[in-house]
Amino acid sequence: MKPKDNETFAYSKVTEETLRTLNNILGKENVLIDKETLERYSYDETPHGIHELPEVVVKPQKTEQVAEILKLADQKRIPVTFRGQGTGLSCGAVPIFGGLLISFERMNKIIEIDENNLMAVAEVGVILTDLRPEVEDRGLFYPADPGERTSSLGGNIATNAGGMNCVKYGKVRDYVLGLEVVIPSGKILQLGGKTVKRSSGYELMHLIIGSEGTLAAVTKVIIRLIKLPKLFITLYIPFRDMVGAFKSVSEILRNRITPTAIEFIEREVILETERKTGRRMPNHDAEAYLIIRLDGEDEPILFSEGEKISSICLENNALDILVADTKESQSKIWEIRSAFYENIVKNKDAEIIDTVIPPSSIPEFMTKVKSISTKYGVKILSYGHAGDGNIHIHPIRESLSKEEWYQKLPSVMDEIYKTSISFGGAISGEHGIGVSKKTYFQTEFDIEQIKLMKQIKMVFDPNNILNPGKIFD
Amino acid sequence: MKPKDNETFAYSKVTEETLRTLNNILGKENVLIDKETLERYSYDETPHGIHELPEVVVKPQKTEQVAEILKLADQKRIPVTFRGQGTGLSCGAVPIFGGLLISFERMNKIIEIDENNLMAVAEVGVILTDLRPEVEDRGLFYPADPGERTSSLGGNIATNAGGMNCVKYGKVRDYVLGLEVVIPSGKILQLGGKTVKRSSGYELMHLIIGSEGTLAAVTKVIIRLIKLPKLFITLYIPFRDMVGAFKSVSEILRNRITPTAIEFIEREVILETERKTGRRMPNHDAEAYLIIRLDGEDEPILFSEGEKISSICLENNALDILVADTKESQSKIWEIRSAFYENIVKNKDAEIIDTVIPPSSIPEFMTKVKSISTKYGVKILSYGHAGDGNIHIHPIRESLSKEEWYQKLPSVMDEIYKTSISFGGAISGEHGIGVSKKTYFQTEFDIEQIKLMKQIKMVFDPNNILNPGKIFD
C-alpha cells in the first residue's frame, strides 16, 4: 500500500485535548462521552444493522458551532458522522469509524413560514411531525411524506426521501430550494435560496441532496410549500390476486388519473400488523390490497375519479371497494400503513430491499420476486409505493435455521437486485445506500460513474472525514 | 504563469488530419468548414452577443459518434462547444476558443412516448415545437415552456430553462428523469432512468442539468410527463400602475391560488410589439399588464378562481379584466407574449438581464430598478415571469449616443444585479451564465463556492476542452 492510501485512513482518535476544545465550543453538557449515550447513538433503525460506538456525541445548536467542529475534525482527521433522528434504514448514520457524531436534535427551530413566497425556512433537525401542523394550520402543504414521520428534515435530505405522496407530488428534492451547508474547512455556504428557479452555475445543492452526509453538513433548509388540498379520500381495496392489484395500478396511471398515493400490501403484511397492533382491518380473503389516496378541490370530481378507479379495480379482481372520506377513518388506515415496517420487520430476522423500477414493470418484477422466493424457499413479504415503482421487499427468516438463512440470504438479495437493475431500476428508491447496500450499489453503476462520484467526494472532503465508509469505500 | 496554467489553455488547432478522422467518423457531408457554415454557427441570439468562428462544425447522428469525437478532441486538446438550436441568450453556444462545434440538430428523434409510465425518451436535439404535439395528442403534457419554443431539449437542459409555467409546474430540472451523457474520455454514461425516485449515490444528472455544456455532452433525455389539463383560460389585465400589478401577484399567491403562469408586461413593451407586428392588443391606457393563465379539470372551479383573481386585481387598480377562454383567443395573447423578445430587444442596442428574486420582493425590487433607470437616464423595459420572481429587464440605448450608452451601461447592469443579490436573488433565472454574465456571476457566490465548481469541472473535464470560458474562467 502506498503511503498516500495509508494516510487517507489514518484517522486520529478523539483525545482529551479535543474534548476540551469541544467543551469550549459547545458547553460541557453538549459533549457526551458516557457509555449509555454512545450506545444510544451507535445504530439506526436498519433491521439487524451494525452497531458502532462513536467516541463522542456532540449536540450543536448553531451553524457556527458546526463549522468550528468540522474545522477541528478536519485538522485532526477525526471522522464525523451526522445524525438526525436515527430513523435511517441503511446504517447511514452509524459511526463505523468511531470519531465524532454530530446530532442535530437541538437544531430544531422552524425559523419562518413565509406565506408570501409559500416557503419555509427551518433548521435541519426539525422533525416532520413538528413541521406538518405549523404548515397545514396556514392552509399550506409540504407534500414529502416518508413512512417514518418522526424523521428529521436533515435525514430526509441526506437520502432524498420519498414516501407515499410521490405519485402526484414527487420527492424531497423537488421541494428543496435552498440549503445552508458547512464543508470540512469550516466554511459556511449558502446554496440556492428563496428563488423558485435558478440557472447560475453548477447546482451544488442538488449534489448534496441525497449524498448521505458524505459531502457537507446541512444546517438549514429552505423548502417550497404548496396549497393544502381541500379534500382527501382514501380507498381501501382488497384484491383476489396480486396480479390484479398491479394491473389496476398500471391502468389507473394509463387513464391519466393521478392519485396522491397508491400503496400496495400483501395479505400477510396486513395479518401480521393486525396481530401486532390488535387492530382489525376489513376483508381477510384477499391476496393483496391497494390503499389509494386522492386529493382535490371539488367533491364531485374527486368522487368521479374514485369511481373510475373503482371500476378499473373491479374489472381486475378487486373483491370490494371501501371508501374512507372522514379525517378519522382515513387516519386509521394510514396509521396502520405507517406501522408496517415497525411491526413486520423490526424485531425479526429480516432484510429490507428498497428498490425502485419503472412503475409499469412492477407486475413482471413482482412475479420474478415470487419465483426467487420459491426457488430459495425463503419467505418474502412486500409492500410499498406501487404508484411510483418503489417496492419494499422483505426476505424473512421465519422457520429457516440461522445457518440456512445466512447461507441463502446473499443469493436472494443478489438476485432481487439484479432483477431490478435489469428492469432499469435503482438499488435504492428512498432509503439511500449507507453501509448496508454498498455491495449492491456497485452493480448499478459502471466503474466510470463511481469514479466520478469518488472524485467529487475528494473535492468536498479531501481528508475523507465526512461520514466515511458510506455509499462507497 | 506556471507551466501547468500555460498548458491548460494551450489548445490545438483542427488540422487536416483531424478533419480526415472526423470525416471517417461522420461522413464528409457532416463535417463542415465552409465559411458560410462557420459564420452561421458563430453566434446565438444574445443581443449584441459575441461572434466567434468555430474551426469546424460537425453534425453527429448517434451517441457513439459523439463519443468518438470527444475522445479525439480530448486527446488532441481541441476545444468543443455544443449547440442545439442556437437560441441561447448568454453566448453559451458561441465557440469562443474556436475548435470543434457539435451541432445536435440531426439527433432529433423522439424515441418513445411511454404512456404506461408517463415518460418520453428523446434525443437531445428534439425541438419543443416537435415534441409538444406528439405529447399532447396523447392527452399528456410536458409543462416546461420556455419563451423560445424553437429551442431544443438539450439547450433547455444546459440552462435548466424555466419559462411561463414555472408558477405551477416548475422548471426543466423537475421533469428530467434520465440523461445519457458522454464525458471527454469518450465514455457513455447512463444517469438516472425511467424511475420516478432514486436514492443511489450522488446525482450526477442534477449536476449536469444547468452546467451549460461544460461537464459532458448530453445525447439523450428521459422526461416525465403529466396529464394534460382539460381546460385553460387566460386573463389579460391592464393596470393603472405597476405597483398595483405586482401587489396583485403577491395577493394571488398569498390567497393560495396557483395559476399556470403569471406574466408581467410594461406598457411600452406592448406598444412596441404592436408597432412591430401590426397586431393590436386591447387597452392602451395602462402602465402595466398581467397575463394570467389558469388550468384545471372543472369549469366552475376555474371560473371561480378567475373571479377571485379578478377581484384581487380590481382592488389593486386594474382597469379591466379580459377573459380569453377559446383556444384561438388564448393563442393570440400568448403569441404576442412570445414575440416580446424578438420585437423589443433583438435589433436594438439593448441588454438583457434575467435575474430571479423571491417573488414577494418584486414590487420593491422593481421600484429600485426604476430609480436606477432615472439615476442614469437609461431607459429600461421590463417583462417576465412575475409569478416566479424571474423578471427580464432590458436597458435600452434609444436616444443615448453610443458613447454615453457604453459609459453608463456597466454601472446600470452592476447596480441592478447587486440589487437582485441583496434581495437573495440569483444572476440568472433561466438563461444561464454563458459568457455574457460571467463577471456578474462572481458577485453572487463567495470564492469557496466557485472554487468547488471549478474543481468539479476538472473532475469531469481535466483537459478543459468542454465549452471552455463559459460560466467561469
XYZ file of C-alpha atoms in Angstrom, chain B residues 97-432:
336
model
C -11.865 29.377 -28.407
C -12.666 28.191 -31.943
C -12.200 24.444 -32.220
C -14.966 21.996 -32.811
C -18.648 22.848 -32.712
C -21.006 19.898 -32.300
C -24.470 20.716 -33.580
C -27.117 18.294 -32.313
C -29.644 19.218 -34.998
C -29.576 15.735 -36.550
C -30.107 13.989 -33.206
C -33.755 14.965 -33.257
C -35.670 11.714 -32.867
C -38.463 11.285 -30.356
C -37.572 7.721 -29.399
C -40.612 6.842 -27.323
C -43.699 8.278 -25.693
C -44.194 5.776 -22.875
C -47.867 6.053 -21.975
C -47.603 3.380 -19.293
C -45.020 5.249 -17.264
C -45.948 8.770 -18.411
C -42.470 9.436 -19.736
C -40.841 10.352 -23.024
C -37.419 9.369 -24.314
C -35.888 11.696 -26.871
C -32.625 12.604 -28.497
C -31.167 15.830 -27.274
C -31.746 17.789 -30.483
C -35.535 17.433 -30.407
C -37.219 20.829 -30.718
C -40.014 21.708 -28.300
C -42.459 22.547 -31.085
C -41.965 18.996 -32.408
C -42.290 17.348 -29.018
C -45.359 19.229 -27.828
C -47.959 17.911 -30.331
C -46.662 14.326 -30.021
C -47.187 14.511 -26.297
C -50.432 16.472 -26.230
C -52.107 14.293 -28.857
C -51.921 11.540 -26.241
C -53.511 13.677 -23.544
C -50.129 14.235 -21.917
C -48.294 17.412 -21.016
C -44.639 18.466 -20.825
C -45.095 21.619 -18.788
C -41.669 23.228 -19.309
C -42.485 26.106 -21.629
C -39.592 28.488 -22.361
C -40.476 31.682 -24.229
C -38.437 30.396 -27.164
C -40.308 27.343 -28.349
C -37.939 26.609 -31.208
C -35.292 25.751 -28.631
C -34.104 22.161 -28.231
C -34.312 19.848 -25.238
C -30.531 19.951 -24.986
C -30.402 23.719 -24.755
C -33.166 23.646 -22.167
C -31.216 21.148 -20.074
C -27.976 23.077 -20.437
C -29.567 26.133 -18.818
C -32.203 24.450 -16.637
C -34.708 26.506 -18.625
C -37.834 27.809 -16.999
C -40.434 29.726 -18.917
C -44.025 30.675 -18.381
C -45.394 27.688 -16.472
C -42.988 27.682 -13.531
C -45.509 29.146 -11.101
C -47.458 25.914 -11.061
C -45.221 23.362 -12.735
C -41.599 24.247 -12.019
C -38.612 24.195 -14.319
C -36.919 21.762 -16.708
C -34.938 20.117 -13.876
C -38.212 18.984 -12.302
C -39.087 16.927 -15.396
C -35.776 15.257 -16.222
C -35.555 11.649 -15.004
C -32.620 10.421 -17.003
C -29.771 11.594 -19.208
C -27.403 9.805 -21.498
C -24.158 11.756 -21.463
C -20.658 11.468 -22.905
C -17.604 12.605 -20.958
C -14.353 13.681 -22.651
C -12.769 10.246 -22.327
C -15.443 9.098 -24.787
C -17.208 7.067 -22.134
C -21.010 6.996 -22.436
C -22.839 7.166 -19.103
C -26.493 6.489 -18.337
C -27.590 8.778 -15.499
C -30.938 8.275 -13.787
C -33.512 6.366 -15.792
C -37.173 5.515 -16.030
C -37.665 5.691 -12.281
C -39.663 8.351 -10.530
C -37.451 8.451 -7.448
C -33.887 7.457 -6.701
C -31.510 7.492 -3.754
C -28.481 5.750 -5.198
C -25.281 7.721 -4.859
C -24.523 11.262 -5.975
C -26.942 12.710 -8.500
C -24.547 13.409 -11.353
C -27.605 14.005 -13.530
C -28.658 17.020 -11.494
C -25.121 18.351 -11.592
C -25.126 18.208 -15.377
C -28.518 19.899 -15.706
C -27.737 23.619 -15.847
C -23.999 23.120 -16.403
C -24.163 24.713 -19.857
C -22.211 22.061 -21.720
C -19.123 22.387 -19.548
C -19.215 18.945 -17.887
C -20.449 16.492 -20.512
C -22.269 16.164 -23.808
C -25.916 15.274 -23.273
C -27.168 12.978 -26.020
C -30.456 11.512 -24.812
C -33.134 12.571 -22.340
C -35.874 10.837 -20.352
C -38.558 13.283 -19.286
C -41.549 12.924 -17.029
C -44.960 13.828 -18.440
C -48.153 14.674 -16.643
C -51.777 14.611 -17.601
C -52.777 17.387 -19.993
C -55.134 19.717 -18.132
C -58.612 19.718 -19.619
C -59.260 23.423 -19.541
C -57.212 26.584 -19.855
C -58.334 30.182 -19.518
C -56.246 33.298 -19.931
C -56.860 36.652 -18.279
C -55.430 39.823 -19.797
C -55.446 42.545 -17.169
C -54.382 46.158 -17.709
C -53.375 48.092 -14.567
C -53.294 51.823 -13.895
C -49.857 51.396 -12.292
C -47.068 48.874 -11.976
C -47.328 48.704 -8.202
C -50.943 47.543 -8.484
C -49.929 44.758 -10.857
C -47.230 43.466 -8.534
C -49.381 43.792 -5.439
C -51.985 41.681 -7.215
C -49.415 38.949 -7.925
C -48.472 38.777 -4.245
C -52.079 38.640 -3.159
C -52.989 35.942 -5.673
C -50.204 33.710 -4.386
C -50.941 34.578 -0.773
C -54.571 33.561 -1.366
C -53.315 30.097 -2.314
C -54.343 30.442 -5.945
C -51.772 28.783 -8.199
C -52.132 29.890 -11.809
C -50.203 28.091 -14.527
C -48.479 31.341 -15.452
C -48.410 34.958 -14.293
C -46.646 37.191 -16.807
C -45.959 40.870 -16.246
C -45.523 43.435 -19.042
C -44.870 47.158 -19.088
C -46.977 49.285 -21.435
C -44.082 50.209 -23.680
C -43.399 46.563 -24.371
C -46.967 46.124 -25.586
C -46.815 49.300 -27.707
C -43.508 48.371 -29.274
C -44.726 44.855 -30.062
C -47.853 46.265 -31.691
C -45.745 48.592 -33.823
C -43.535 45.742 -34.941
C -46.180 43.075 -35.512
C -49.043 45.257 -36.703
C -51.322 43.444 -34.261
C -53.445 45.305 -31.739
C -53.897 44.420 -28.110
C -56.839 45.841 -26.120
C -56.460 48.802 -23.734
C -53.580 51.214 -24.100
C -54.136 53.383 -21.047
C -52.459 51.028 -18.643
C -48.981 51.393 -17.243
C -48.617 47.640 -16.802
C -50.369 44.393 -17.680
C -50.659 40.941 -16.244
C -51.365 37.913 -18.396
C -52.538 35.069 -16.208
C -53.195 31.524 -17.351
C -55.189 29.079 -15.275
C -55.714 25.409 -15.931
C -57.881 22.743 -14.408
C -60.384 19.978 -14.820
C -63.587 21.700 -13.848
C -65.070 24.814 -15.448
C -66.886 26.198 -12.386
C -63.731 25.906 -10.254
C -61.614 27.504 -12.940
C -64.000 30.408 -13.350
C -64.342 30.859 -9.609
C -60.531 31.104 -9.388
C -60.666 33.560 -12.278
C -63.195 35.623 -10.361
C -61.092 35.636 -7.222
C -58.147 36.831 -9.270
C -60.318 39.488 -10.896
C -61.476 40.942 -7.613
C -57.917 40.964 -6.241
C -56.759 42.814 -9.350
C -59.666 45.274 -9.407
C -58.905 46.170 -5.787
C -55.370 46.933 -6.907
C -56.045 49.407 -9.715
C -56.814 47.030 -12.553
C -58.614 48.928 -15.313
C -60.325 45.952 -16.870
C -60.357 42.139 -16.900
C -60.376 40.496 -20.309
C -61.030 36.758 -20.334
C -59.930 34.536 -23.195
C -61.387 31.070 -22.967
C -61.233 29.770 -26.541
C -58.072 28.161 -27.801
C -57.745 30.769 -30.544
C -58.175 33.850 -28.385
C -55.689 32.467 -25.863
C -53.162 31.591 -28.561
C -53.268 35.159 -29.862
C -52.348 36.560 -26.466
C -49.555 34.057 -25.893
C -48.159 34.556 -29.379
C -47.803 38.236 -28.674
C -46.134 37.367 -25.386
C -43.690 35.066 -27.187
C -42.849 37.842 -29.630
C -41.644 40.282 -26.974
C -38.028 39.403 -27.044
C -37.855 39.202 -30.785
C -39.507 42.574 -31.247
C -38.300 44.624 -28.352
C -34.700 43.790 -27.976
C -33.268 41.851 -30.801
C -32.241 44.510 -33.247
C -31.641 47.268 -30.786
C -28.779 48.348 -28.617
C -30.199 46.628 -25.607
C -29.057 44.398 -22.802
C -30.857 41.510 -21.225
C -30.992 40.799 -17.514
C -32.598 37.548 -16.410
C -32.401 37.898 -12.679
C -34.605 35.967 -10.286
C -35.606 37.046 -6.790
C -38.087 35.865 -4.158
C -41.499 36.532 -5.755
C -42.711 38.695 -2.882
C -39.782 41.085 -3.312
C -40.690 42.035 -6.869
C -42.545 45.295 -6.088
C -39.680 46.679 -4.012
C -37.096 45.393 -6.467
C -38.849 46.949 -9.467
C -39.097 50.295 -7.664
C -35.334 50.163 -7.248
C -34.856 49.252 -10.900
C -36.945 52.285 -11.869
C -34.807 54.532 -9.708
C -31.630 53.111 -11.277
C -33.159 53.973 -14.663
C -33.858 57.546 -13.546
C -30.479 57.957 -11.864
C -28.561 57.092 -15.032
C -31.057 58.405 -17.588
C -31.126 54.974 -19.244
C -34.425 53.611 -20.477
C -35.327 50.238 -19.005
C -38.121 47.981 -20.296
C -39.277 45.023 -18.229
C -41.468 41.993 -18.623
C -41.316 38.485 -17.399
C -42.427 35.763 -15.081
C -43.862 37.726 -12.185
C -45.281 34.621 -10.552
C -41.901 33.025 -10.029
C -39.791 36.127 -9.432
C -37.928 35.946 -12.744
C -38.064 39.323 -14.500
C -36.395 40.126 -17.812
C -35.033 43.629 -17.589
C -33.810 45.388 -20.718
C -31.742 48.544 -20.517
C -32.168 50.119 -23.990
C -29.952 52.722 -25.667
C -32.657 54.629 -27.574
C -31.648 58.300 -27.807
C -28.354 57.954 -25.969
C -25.169 58.307 -28.007
C -23.121 55.121 -28.302
C -20.509 56.696 -26.084
C -22.964 57.573 -23.335
C -24.524 54.128 -23.619
C -21.297 52.230 -23.222
C -20.212 54.531 -20.463
C -23.413 54.155 -18.447
C -24.343 50.548 -19.176
C -21.818 48.788 -16.878
C -22.961 50.778 -13.835
C -26.627 50.207 -14.652
C -26.095 46.444 -15.036
C -23.949 46.291 -11.953
C -26.475 48.118 -9.778
C -29.381 46.008 -10.976
C -27.521 42.757 -10.308
C -26.335 43.936 -6.906
C -29.879 44.926 -6.021
C -31.077 41.495 -7.052
C -28.401 39.771 -4.944
C -29.321 41.971 -1.974
C -32.831 40.502 -2.174
C -31.404 36.976 -2.070
C -31.716 36.609 -5.836
C -29.592 34.912 -8.483
C -27.877 36.342 -11.567
C -29.787 34.086 -13.901
C -33.195 32.510 -13.510
C -33.288 30.565 -16.755
C -30.855 31.809 -19.419
C -27.615 30.652 -17.816
